Amino acid sequence: RAGLRVLVSRPSSWQGTAVGWKPCHTVVTVTMNPSDPQNAMLVQIMNEMQMTDTITTYNKLVERCFNYCIKDFRNNTMTKTEQQCVMRFGEKYLRYSQRTSMRFAEHQQRLQAKMQEDLMKQ
């Protein structure tokens, strides 16, 4: 079969956990023919979806961090405790994000290997 297979993932819903909310991803496989001019539009739509998801995740992170860490509105600067809380919050988010990305990449590799295996059987 000619074409390029692309795995698209985006949160289909949000699931509550003990430490907060996490996205529940839906993985969709799209077969694209590189010579088809409509693929440019599909790639643009996928990029827009990814950007929207990134902005939404960032905004939720900022909101949760602010609600959790910022307690005193009497000063126009953050207290040392608030600054430390924000730093810890950001560091934890980055570690979580990196770990999630690694696991997702591993999952995608397994899916692609399975797809190639299935194509070889055909």
PDB file of N, CA, C and O in Angstrom, residues 16-93:
ATOM      1  N   GLY A  16     -10.422  12.185  36.184  1.00  0.00           N
ATOM      2  CA  GLY A  16      -9.956  12.597  37.497  1.00  0.00           C
ATOM      3  C   GLY A  16      -9.078  11.530  38.121  1.00  0.00           C
ATOM      4  O   GLY A  16      -9.363  10.352  38.023  1.00  0.00           O
ATOM      5  N   THR A  17      -7.975  11.957  38.724  1.00  0.00           N
ATOM      6  CA  THR A  17      -7.091  11.046  39.440  1.00  0.00           C
ATOM      7  C   THR A  17      -6.868  11.605  40.835  1.00  0.00           C
ATOM      8  O   THR A  17      -7.348  12.690  41.169  1.00  0.00           O
ATOM      9  N   ALA A  18      -6.112  10.891  41.646  1.00  0.00           N
ATOM     10  CA  ALA A  18      -5.852  11.334  43.010  1.00  0.00           C
ATOM     11  C   ALA A  18      -5.061  12.632  43.042  1.00  0.00           C
ATOM     12  O   ALA A  18      -5.159  13.399  43.990  1.00  0.00           O
ATOM     13  N   VAL A  19      -4.266  12.890  42.011  1.00  0.00           N
ATOM     14  CA  VAL A  19      -3.428  14.091  42.007  1.00  0.00           C
ATOM     15  C   VAL A  19      -3.946  15.176  41.067  1.00  0.00           C
ATOM     16  O   VAL A  19      -3.331  16.216  40.938  1.00  0.00           O
ATOM     17  N   GLY A  20      -5.052  14.965  40.417  1.00  0.00           N
ATOM     18  CA  GLY A  20      -5.597  15.991  39.531  1.00  0.00           C
ATOM     19  C   GLY A  20      -6.275  15.381  38.331  1.00  0.00           C
ATOM     20  O   GLY A  20      -6.770  14.269  38.385  1.00  0.00           O
ATOM     21  N   TRP A  21      -6.269  16.127  37.251  1.00  0.00           N
ATOM     22  CA  TRP A  21      -6.934  15.695  36.018  1.00  0.00           C
ATOM     23  C   TRP A  21      -5.893  15.347  34.986  1.00  0.00           C
ATOM     24  O   TRP A  21      -4.888  16.014  34.849  1.00  0.00           O
ATOM     25  N   LYS A  22      -6.144  14.289  34.217  1.00  0.00           N
ATOM     26  CA  LYS A  22      -5.239  13.918  33.137  1.00  0.00           C
ATOM     27  C   LYS A  22      -6.059  13.613  31.895  1.00  0.00           C
ATOM     28  O   LYS A  22      -7.196  13.167  31.993  1.00  0.00           O
ATOM     29  N   PRO A  23      -5.480  13.872  30.712  1.00  0.00           N
ATOM     30  CA  PRO A  23      -6.231  13.596  29.487  1.00  0.00           C
ATOM     31  C   PRO A  23      -6.300  12.109  29.199  1.00  0.00           C
ATOM     32  O   PRO A  23      -5.372  11.372  29.462  1.00  0.00           O
ATOM     33  N   CYS A  24      -7.454  11.676  28.695  1.00  0.00           N
ATOM     34  CA  CYS A  24      -7.622  10.303  28.219  1.00  0.00           C
ATOM     35  C   CYS A  24      -7.512  10.382  26.703  1.00  0.00           C
ATOM     36  O   CYS A  24      -8.372  10.959  26.057  1.00  0.00           O
ATOM     37  N   HIS A  25      -6.445   9.841  26.151  1.00  0.00           N
ATOM     38  CA  HIS A  25      -6.169  10.007  24.722  1.00  0.00           C
ATOM     39  C   HIS A  25      -6.902   8.985  23.875  1.00  0.00           C
ATOM     40  O   HIS A  25      -7.085   7.848  24.264  1.00  0.00           O
ATOM     41  N   THR A  26      -7.305   9.450  22.719  1.00  0.00           N
ATOM     42  CA  THR A  26      -7.839   8.587  21.680  1.00  0.00           C
ATOM     43  C   THR A  26      -6.825   8.600  20.549  1.00  0.00           C
ATOM     44  O   THR A  26      -6.395   9.659  20.101  1.00  0.00           O
ATOM     45  N   VAL A  27      -6.404   7.441  20.113  1.00  0.00           N
ATOM     46  CA  VAL A  27      -5.430   7.355  19.033  1.00  0.00           C
ATOM     47  C   VAL A  27      -6.166   7.007  17.752  1.00  0.00           C
ATOM     48  O   VAL A  27      -6.942   6.059  17.711  1.00  0.00           O
ATOM     49  N   VAL A  28      -5.928   7.797  16.713  1.00  0.00           N
ATOM     50  CA  VAL A  28      -6.568   7.598  15.429  1.00  0.00           C
ATOM     51  C   VAL A  28      -5.474   7.380  14.394  1.00  0.00           C
ATOM     52  O   VAL A  28      -4.482   8.105  14.374  1.00  0.00           O
ATOM     53  N   THR A  29      -5.630   6.393  13.553  1.00  0.00           N
ATOM     54  CA  THR A  29      -4.658   6.148  12.485  1.00  0.00           C
ATOM     55  C   THR A  29      -5.220   6.701  11.188  1.00  0.00           C
ATOM     56  O   THR A  29      -6.339   6.392  10.814  1.00  0.00           O
ATOM     57  N   VAL A  30      -4.431   7.522  10.530  1.00  0.00           N
ATOM     58  CA  VAL A  30      -4.844   8.141   9.278  1.00  0.00           C
ATOM     59  C   VAL A  30      -3.849   7.706   8.196  1.00  0.00           C
ATOM     60  O   VAL A  30      -2.646   7.795   8.387  1.00  0.00           O
ATOM     61  N   THR A  31      -4.358   7.211   7.073  1.00  0.00           N
ATOM     62  CA  THR A  31      -3.485   6.863   5.953  1.00  0.00           C
ATOM     63  C   THR A  31      -3.514   8.026   4.972  1.00  0.00           C
ATOM     64  O   THR A  31      -4.576   8.436   4.516  1.00  0.00           O
ATOM     65  N   MET A  32      -2.336   8.564   4.693  1.00  0.00           N
ATOM     66  CA  MET A  32      -2.251   9.725   3.815  1.00  0.00           C
ATOM     67  C   MET A  32      -1.434   9.378   2.581  1.00  0.00           C
ATOM     68  O   MET A  32      -0.419   8.710   2.672  1.00  0.00           O
ATOM     69  N   ASN A  33      -1.900   9.848   1.455  1.00  0.00           N
ATOM     70  CA  ASN A  33      -1.162   9.719   0.203  1.00  0.00           C
ATOM     71  C   ASN A  33      -0.374  11.009   0.015  1.00  0.00           C
ATOM     72  O   ASN A  33      -0.965  12.077  -0.102  1.00  0.00           O
ATOM     73  N   PRO A  34       0.964  10.946  -0.013  1.00  0.00           N
ATOM     74  CA  PRO A  34       1.774  12.163  -0.093  1.00  0.00           C
ATOM     75  C   PRO A  34       1.491  13.030  -1.315  1.00  0.00           C
ATOM     76  O   PRO A  34       1.740  14.225  -1.289  1.00  0.00           O
ATOM     77  N   SER A  35       0.968  12.449  -2.391  1.00  0.00           N
ATOM     78  CA  SER A  35       0.727  13.245  -3.598  1.00  0.00           C
ATOM     79  C   SER A  35      -0.644  13.919  -3.587  1.00  0.00           C
ATOM     80  O   SER A  35      -0.951  14.690  -4.485  1.00  0.00           O
ATOM     81  N   ASP A  36      -1.465  13.665  -2.593  1.00  0.00           N
ATOM     82  CA  ASP A  36      -2.810  14.228  -2.516  1.00  0.00           C
ATOM     83  C   ASP A  36      -2.747  15.653  -1.949  1.00  0.00           C
ATOM     84  O   ASP A  36      -2.267  15.865  -0.842  1.00  0.00           O
ATOM     85  N   PRO A  37      -3.250  16.659  -2.694  1.00  0.00           N
ATOM     86  CA  PRO A  37      -3.189  18.045  -2.209  1.00  0.00           C
ATOM     87  C   PRO A  37      -4.039  18.286  -0.961  1.00  0.00           C
ATOM     88  O   PRO A  37      -3.788  19.233  -0.219  1.00  0.00           O
ATOM     89  N   GLN A  38      -5.016  17.444  -0.700  1.00  0.00           N
ATOM     90  CA  GLN A  38      -5.840  17.628   0.494  1.00  0.00           C
ATOM     91  C   GLN A  38      -5.067  17.305   1.769  1.00  0.00           C
ATOM     92  O   GLN A  38      -5.472  17.686   2.848  1.00  0.00           O
ATOM     93  N   ASN A  39      -3.944  16.600   1.641  1.00  0.00           N
ATOM     94  CA  ASN A  39      -3.154  16.254   2.818  1.00  0.00           C
ATOM     95  C   ASN A  39      -2.582  17.479   3.505  1.00  0.00           C
ATOM     96  O   ASN A  39      -2.411  17.492   4.718  1.00  0.00           O
ATOM     97  N   ALA A  40      -2.281  18.516   2.731  1.00  0.00           N
ATOM     98  CA  ALA A  40      -1.774  19.752   3.325  1.00  0.00           C
ATOM     99  C   ALA A  40      -2.806  20.318   4.293  1.00  0.00           C
ATOM    100  O   ALA A  40      -2.466  20.782   5.382  1.00  0.00           O
ATOM    101  N   MET A  41      -4.073  20.244   3.901  1.00  0.00           N
ATOM    102  CA  MET A  41      -5.138  20.730   4.771  1.00  0.00           C
ATOM    103  C   MET A  41      -5.249  19.862   6.019  1.00  0.00           C
ATOM    104  O   MET A  41      -5.408  20.364   7.130  1.00  0.00           O
ATOM    105  N   LEU A  42      -5.111  18.545   5.859  1.00  0.00           N
ATOM    106  CA  LEU A  42      -5.180  17.628   6.994  1.00  0.00           C
ATOM    107  C   LEU A  42      -4.035  17.887   7.967  1.00  0.00           C
ATOM    108  O   LEU A  42      -4.235  17.926   9.183  1.00  0.00           O
ATOM    109  N   VAL A  43      -2.836  18.099   7.440  1.00  0.00           N
ATOM    110  CA  VAL A  43      -1.684  18.389   8.291  1.00  0.00           C
ATOM    111  C   VAL A  43      -1.907  19.701   9.038  1.00  0.00           C
ATOM    112  O   VAL A  43      -1.615  19.813  10.230  1.00  0.00           O
ATOM    113  N   GLN A  44      -2.464  20.693   8.358  1.00  0.00           N
ATOM    114  CA  GLN A  44      -2.746  21.976   8.998  1.00  0.00           C
ATOM    115  C   GLN A  44      -3.760  21.789  10.129  1.00  0.00           C
ATOM    116  O   GLN A  44      -3.590  22.340  11.215  1.00  0.00           O
ATOM    117  N   ILE A  45      -4.804  21.010   9.891  1.00  0.00           N
ATOM    118  CA  ILE A  45      -5.812  20.758  10.919  1.00  0.00           C
ATOM    119  C   ILE A  45      -5.186  20.040  12.118  1.00  0.00           C
ATOM    120  O   ILE A  45      -5.443  20.385  13.271  1.00  0.00           O
ATOM    121  N   MET A  46      -4.333  19.051  11.842  1.00  0.00           N
ATOM    122  CA  MET A  46      -3.670  18.323  12.937  1.00  0.00           C
ATOM    123  C   MET A  46      -2.770  19.260  13.739  1.00  0.00           C
ATOM    124  O   MET A  46      -2.727  19.188  14.967  1.00  0.00           O
ATOM    125  N   ASN A  47      -2.055  20.151  13.052  1.00  0.00           N
ATOM    126  CA  ASN A  47      -1.201  21.119  13.755  1.00  0.00           C
ATOM    127  C   ASN A  47      -2.025  22.062  14.620  1.00  0.00           C
ATOM    128  O   ASN A  47      -1.640  22.386  15.743  1.00  0.00           O
ATOM    129  N   GLU A  48      -3.169  22.497  14.098  1.00  0.00           N
ATOM    130  CA  GLU A  48      -4.046  23.375  14.870  1.00  0.00           C
ATOM    131  C   GLU A  48      -4.601  22.651  16.098  1.00  0.00           C
ATOM    132  O   GLU A  48      -4.700  23.243  17.176  1.00  0.00           O
ATOM    133  N   MET A  49      -4.973  21.376  15.929  1.00  0.00           N
ATOM    134  CA  MET A  49      -5.459  20.592  17.064  1.00  0.00           C
ATOM    135  C   MET A  49      -4.379  20.474  18.135  1.00  0.00           C
ATOM    136  O   MET A  49      -4.651  20.629  19.326  1.00  0.00           O
ATOM    137  N   GLN A  50      -3.157  20.210  17.701  1.00  0.00           N
ATOM    138  CA  GLN A  50      -2.058  20.080  18.651  1.00  0.00           C
ATOM    139  C   GLN A  50      -1.808  21.403  19.375  1.00  0.00           C
ATOM    140  O   GLN A  50      -1.594  21.422  20.586  1.00  0.00           O
ATOM    141  N   MET A  51      -1.839  22.510  18.645  1.00  0.00           N
ATOM    142  CA  MET A  51      -1.622  23.821  19.261  1.00  0.00           C
ATOM    143  C   MET A  51      -2.726  24.133  20.262  1.00  0.00           C
ATOM    144  O   MET A  51      -2.462  24.602  21.372  1.00  0.00           O
ATOM    145  N   THR A  52      -3.972  23.838  19.902  1.00  0.00           N
ATOM    146  CA  THR A  52      -5.095  24.071  20.805  1.00  0.00           C
ATOM    147  C   THR A  52      -4.941  23.241  22.074  1.00  0.00           C
ATOM    148  O   THR A  52      -5.144  23.756  23.188  1.00  0.00           O
ATOM    149  N   ASP A  53      -4.565  21.979  21.923  1.00  0.00           N
ATOM    150  CA  ASP A  53      -4.365  21.119  23.091  1.00  0.00           C
ATOM    151  C   ASP A  53      -3.239  21.632  23.977  1.00  0.00           C
ATOM    152  O   ASP A  53      -3.340  21.620  25.199  1.00  0.00           O
ATOM    153  N   THR A  54      -2.161  22.101  23.368  1.00  0.00           N
ATOM    154  CA  THR A  54      -1.029  22.622  24.126  1.00  0.00           C
ATOM    155  C   THR A  54      -1.425  23.866  24.909  1.00  0.00           C
ATOM    156  O   THR A  54      -1.109  23.995  26.096  1.00  0.00           O
ATOM    157  N   ILE A  55      -2.132  24.777  24.262  1.00  0.00           N
ATOM    158  CA  ILE A  55      -2.561  26.011  24.928  1.00  0.00           C
ATOM    159  C   ILE A  55      -3.528  25.699  26.061  1.00  0.00           C
ATOM    160  O   ILE A  55      -3.422  26.258  27.156  1.00  0.00           O
ATOM    161  N   THR A  56      -4.465  24.783  25.825  1.00  0.00           N
ATOM    162  CA  THR A  56      -5.427  24.401  26.857  1.00  0.00           C
ATOM    163  C   THR A  56      -4.710  23.796  28.055  1.00  0.00           C
ATOM    164  O   THR A  56      -5.005  24.151  29.212  1.00  0.00           O
ATOM    165  N   THR A  57      -3.771  22.901  27.810  1.00  0.00           N
ATOM    166  CA  THR A  57      -3.015  22.276  28.900  1.00  0.00           C
ATOM    167  C   THR A  57      -2.232  23.322  29.674  1.00  0.00           C
ATOM    168  O   THR A  57      -2.223  23.314  30.911  1.00  0.00           O
ATOM    169  N   TYR A  58      -1.576  24.234  28.973  1.00  0.00           N
ATOM    170  CA  TYR A  58      -0.795  25.287  29.627  1.00  0.00           C
ATOM    171  C   TYR A  58      -1.701  26.167  30.487  1.00  0.00           C
ATOM    172  O   TYR A  58      -1.376  26.470  31.643  1.00  0.00           O
ATOM    173  N   ASN A  59      -2.852  26.565  29.939  1.00  0.00           N
ATOM    174  CA  ASN A  59      -3.767  27.419  30.695  1.00  0.00           C
ATOM    175  C   ASN A  59      -4.289  26.718  31.947  1.00  0.00           C
ATOM    176  O   ASN A  59      -4.415  27.342  33.010  1.00  0.00           O
ATOM    177  N   LYS A  60      -4.589  25.447  31.842  1.00  0.00           N
ATOM    178  CA  LYS A  60      -5.051  24.700  33.019  1.00  0.00           C
ATOM    179  C   LYS A  60      -3.947  24.579  34.058  1.00  0.00           C
ATOM    180  O   LYS A  60      -4.201  24.668  35.252  1.00  0.00           O
ATOM    181  N   LEU A  61      -2.709  24.383  33.601  1.00  0.00           N
ATOM    182  CA  LEU A  61      -1.574  24.318  34.521  1.00  0.00           C
ATOM    183  C   LEU A  61      -1.424  25.634  35.276  1.00  0.00           C
ATOM    184  O   LEU A  61      -1.280  25.650  36.501  1.00  0.00           O
ATOM    185  N   VAL A  62      -1.448  26.742  34.561  1.00  0.00           N
ATOM    186  CA  VAL A  62      -1.295  28.056  35.187  1.00  0.00           C
ATOM    187  C   VAL A  62      -2.419  28.299  36.190  1.00  0.00           C
ATOM    188  O   VAL A  62      -2.173  28.760  37.312  1.00  0.00           O
ATOM    189  N   GLU A  63      -3.638  27.954  35.813  1.00  0.00           N
ATOM    190  CA  GLU A  63      -4.773  28.161  36.710  1.00  0.00           C
ATOM    191  C   GLU A  63      -4.636  27.323  37.982  1.00  0.00           C
ATOM    192  O   GLU A  63      -4.834  27.820  39.094  1.00  0.00           O
ATOM    193  N   ARG A  64      -4.292  26.040  37.835  1.00  0.00           N
ATOM    194  CA  ARG A  64      -4.136  25.163  39.005  1.00  0.00           C
ATOM    195  C   ARG A  64      -2.999  25.641  39.894  1.00  0.00           C
ATOM    196  O   ARG A  64      -3.111  25.663  41.117  1.00  0.00           O
ATOM    197  N   CYS A  65      -1.890  26.025  39.281  1.00  0.00           N
ATOM    198  CA  CYS A  65      -0.735  26.511  40.029  1.00  0.00           C
ATOM    199  C   CYS A  65      -1.104  27.779  40.804  1.00  0.00           C
ATOM    200  O   CYS A  65      -0.813  27.896  41.993  1.00  0.00           O
ATOM    201  N   PHE A  66      -1.756  28.706  40.139  1.00  0.00           N
ATOM    202  CA  PHE A  66      -2.156  29.953  40.789  1.00  0.00           C
ATOM    203  C   PHE A  66      -3.102  29.666  41.958  1.00  0.00           C
ATOM    204  O   PHE A  66      -2.901  30.177  43.065  1.00  0.00           O
ATOM    205  N   ASN A  67      -4.120  28.851  41.724  1.00  0.00           N
ATOM    206  CA  ASN A  67      -5.095  28.555  42.784  1.00  0.00           C
ATOM    207  C   ASN A  67      -4.463  27.833  43.966  1.00  0.00           C
ATOM    208  O   ASN A  67      -4.882  28.022  45.106  1.00  0.00           O
ATOM    209  N   TYR A  68      -3.464  27.011  43.699  1.00  0.00           N
ATOM    210  CA  TYR A  68      -2.819  26.231  44.758  1.00  0.00           C
ATOM    211  C   TYR A  68      -1.769  27.037  45.515  1.00  0.00           C
ATOM    212  O   TYR A  68      -1.664  26.934  46.733  1.00  0.00           O
ATOM    213  N   CYS A  69      -0.996  27.848  44.797  1.00  0.00           N
ATOM    214  CA  CYS A  69       0.179  28.494  45.400  1.00  0.00           C
ATOM    215  C   CYS A  69      -0.047  29.918  45.899  1.00  0.00           C
ATOM    216  O   CYS A  69       0.571  30.330  46.879  1.00  0.00           O
ATOM    217  N   ILE A  70      -0.864  30.675  45.225  1.00  0.00           N
ATOM    218  CA  ILE A  70      -0.986  32.100  45.556  1.00  0.00           C
ATOM    219  C   ILE A  70      -2.089  32.289  46.592  1.00  0.00           C
ATOM    220  O   ILE A  70      -3.258  32.027  46.333  1.00  0.00           O
ATOM    221  N   LYS A  71      -1.670  32.754  47.778  1.00  0.00           N
ATOM    222  CA  LYS A  71      -2.615  32.881  48.898  1.00  0.00           C
ATOM    223  C   LYS A  71      -2.756  34.309  49.403  1.00  0.00           C
ATOM    224  O   LYS A  71      -3.744  34.646  50.024  1.00  0.00           O
ATOM    225  N   ASP A  72      -1.755  35.134  49.171  1.00  0.00           N
ATOM    226  CA  ASP A  72      -1.727  36.476  49.765  1.00  0.00           C
ATOM    227  C   ASP A  72      -1.781  37.524  48.658  1.00  0.00           C
ATOM    228  O   ASP A  72      -0.905  37.571  47.797  1.00  0.00           O
ATOM    229  N   PHE A  73      -2.801  38.363  48.706  1.00  0.00           N
ATOM    230  CA  PHE A  73      -2.956  39.399  47.681  1.00  0.00           C
ATOM    231  C   PHE A  73      -2.671  40.798  48.233  1.00  0.00           C
ATOM    232  O   PHE A  73      -3.000  41.787  47.621  1.00  0.00           O
ATOM    233  N   ARG A  74      -2.032  40.872  49.411  1.00  0.00           N
ATOM    234  CA  ARG A  74      -1.735  42.169  50.013  1.00  0.00           C
ATOM    235  C   ARG A  74      -0.511  42.832  49.398  1.00  0.00           C
ATOM    236  O   ARG A  74      -0.344  44.030  49.501  1.00  0.00           O
ATOM    237  N   ASN A  75       0.351  42.048  48.764  1.00  0.00           N
ATOM    238  CA  ASN A  75       1.568  42.597  48.149  1.00  0.00           C
ATOM    239  C   ASN A  75       1.475  42.488  46.630  1.00  0.00           C
ATOM    240  O   ASN A  75       0.761  41.635  46.104  1.00  0.00           O
ATOM    241  N   ASN A  76       2.227  43.338  45.961  1.00  0.00           N
ATOM    242  CA  ASN A  76       2.239  43.238  44.499  1.00  0.00           C
ATOM    243  C   ASN A  76       3.312  42.274  44.001  1.00  0.00           C
ATOM    244  O   ASN A  76       3.486  42.109  42.801  1.00  0.00           O
ATOM    245  N   THR A  77       4.025  41.619  44.904  1.00  0.00           N
ATOM    246  CA  THR A  77       5.007  40.596  44.546  1.00  0.00           C
ATOM    247  C   THR A  77       4.672  39.312  45.305  1.00  0.00           C
ATOM    248  O   THR A  77       3.985  39.347  46.327  1.00  0.00           O
ATOM    249  N   MET A  78       5.185  38.212  44.801  1.00  0.00           N
ATOM    250  CA  MET A  78       4.948  36.930  45.457  1.00  0.00           C
ATOM    251  C   MET A  78       5.868  36.784  46.659  1.00  0.00           C
ATOM    252  O   MET A  78       6.999  37.260  46.642  1.00  0.00           O
ATOM    253  N   THR A  79       5.372  36.099  47.667  1.00  0.00           N
ATOM    254  CA  THR A  79       6.203  35.794  48.820  1.00  0.00           C
ATOM    255  C   THR A  79       7.199  34.694  48.441  1.00  0.00           C
ATOM    256  O   THR A  79       7.035  34.026  47.411  1.00  0.00           O
ATOM    257  N   LYS A  80       8.189  34.487  49.287  1.00  0.00           N
ATOM    258  CA  LYS A  80       9.180  33.446  49.025  1.00  0.00           C
ATOM    259  C   LYS A  80       8.504  32.074  48.994  1.00  0.00           C
ATOM    260  O   LYS A  80       8.815  31.234  48.144  1.00  0.00           O
ATOM    261  N   THR A  81       7.560  31.842  49.891  1.00  0.00           N
ATOM    262  CA  THR A  81       6.830  30.570  49.925  1.00  0.00           C
ATOM    263  C   THR A  81       6.055  30.354  48.633  1.00  0.00           C
ATOM    264  O   THR A  81       6.050  29.252  48.076  1.00  0.00           O
ATOM    265  N   GLU A  82       5.403  31.401  48.139  1.00  0.00           N
ATOM    266  CA  GLU A  82       4.650  31.299  46.889  1.00  0.00           C
ATOM    267  C   GLU A  82       5.589  31.023  45.714  1.00  0.00           C
ATOM    268  O   GLU A  82       5.278  30.196  44.843  1.00  0.00           O
ATOM    269  N   GLN A  83       6.739  31.687  45.674  1.00  0.00           N
ATOM    270  CA  GLN A  83       7.711  31.469  44.604  1.00  0.00           C
ATOM    271  C   GLN A  83       8.204  30.026  44.603  1.00  0.00           C
ATOM    272  O   GLN A  83       8.289  29.393  43.543  1.00  0.00           O
ATOM    273  N   GLN A  84       8.498  29.494  45.798  1.00  0.00           N
ATOM    274  CA  GLN A  84       8.954  28.107  45.900  1.00  0.00           C
ATOM    275  C   GLN A  84       7.865  27.141  45.444  1.00  0.00           C
ATOM    276  O   GLN A  84       8.143  26.155  44.761  1.00  0.00           O
ATOM    277  N   CYS A  85       6.628  27.422  45.811  1.00  0.00           N
ATOM    278  CA  CYS A  85       5.497  26.576  45.410  1.00  0.00           C
ATOM    279  C   CYS A  85       5.355  26.559  43.887  1.00  0.00           C
ATOM    280  O   CYS A  85       5.188  25.507  43.281  1.00  0.00           O
ATOM    281  N   VAL A  86       5.437  27.732  43.273  1.00  0.00           N
ATOM    282  CA  VAL A  86       5.318  27.836  41.819  1.00  0.00           C
ATOM    283  C   VAL A  86       6.449  27.067  41.139  1.00  0.00           C
ATOM    284  O   VAL A  86       6.212  26.334  40.162  1.00  0.00           O
ATOM    285  N   MET A  87       7.657  27.180  41.655  1.00  0.00           N
ATOM    286  CA  MET A  87       8.794  26.458  41.080  1.00  0.00           C
ATOM    287  C   MET A  87       8.588  24.949  41.197  1.00  0.00           C
ATOM    288  O   MET A  87       8.814  24.214  40.234  1.00  0.00           O
ATOM    289  N   ARG A  88       8.162  24.483  42.362  1.00  0.00           N
ATOM    290  CA  ARG A  88       7.916  23.048  42.540  1.00  0.00           C
ATOM    291  C   ARG A  88       6.813  22.577  41.615  1.00  0.00           C
ATOM    292  O   ARG A  88       6.909  21.507  41.008  1.00  0.00           O
ATOM    293  N   PHE A  89       5.754  23.358  41.508  1.00  0.00           N
ATOM    294  CA  PHE A  89       4.635  23.017  40.635  1.00  0.00           C
ATOM    295  C   PHE A  89       5.121  22.878  39.189  1.00  0.00           C
ATOM    296  O   PHE A  89       4.801  21.906  38.500  1.00  0.00           O
ATOM    297  N   GLY A  90       5.902  23.846  38.717  1.00  0.00           N
ATOM    298  CA  GLY A  90       6.413  23.811  37.351  1.00  0.00           C
ATOM    299  C   GLY A  90       7.352  22.636  37.111  1.00  0.00           C
ATOM    300  O   GLY A  90       7.279  21.971  36.083  1.00  0.00           O
ATOM    301  N   GLU A  91       8.238  22.374  38.060  1.00  0.00           N
ATOM    302  CA  GLU A  91       9.168  21.252  37.924  1.00  0.00           C
ATOM    303  C   GLU A  91       8.419  19.926  37.861  1.00  0.00           C
ATOM    304  O   GLU A  91       8.746  19.060  37.045  1.00  0.00           O
ATOM    305  N   LYS A  92       7.420  19.756  38.732  1.00  0.00           N
ATOM    306  CA  LYS A  92       6.634  18.520  38.724  1.00  0.00           C
ATOM    307  C   LYS A  92       5.905  18.360  37.396  1.00  0.00           C
ATOM    308  O   LYS A  92       5.838  17.273  36.837  1.00  0.00           O
ATOM    309  N   TYR A  93       5.365  19.454  36.893  1.00  0.00           N
ATOM    310  CA  TYR A  93       4.659  19.385  35.615  1.00  0.00           C
ATOM    311  C   TYR A  93       5.612  18.971  34.494  1.00  0.00           C
ATOM    312  O   TYR A  93       5.265  18.135  33.664  1.00  0.00           O
TER     313      TYR A  93
END
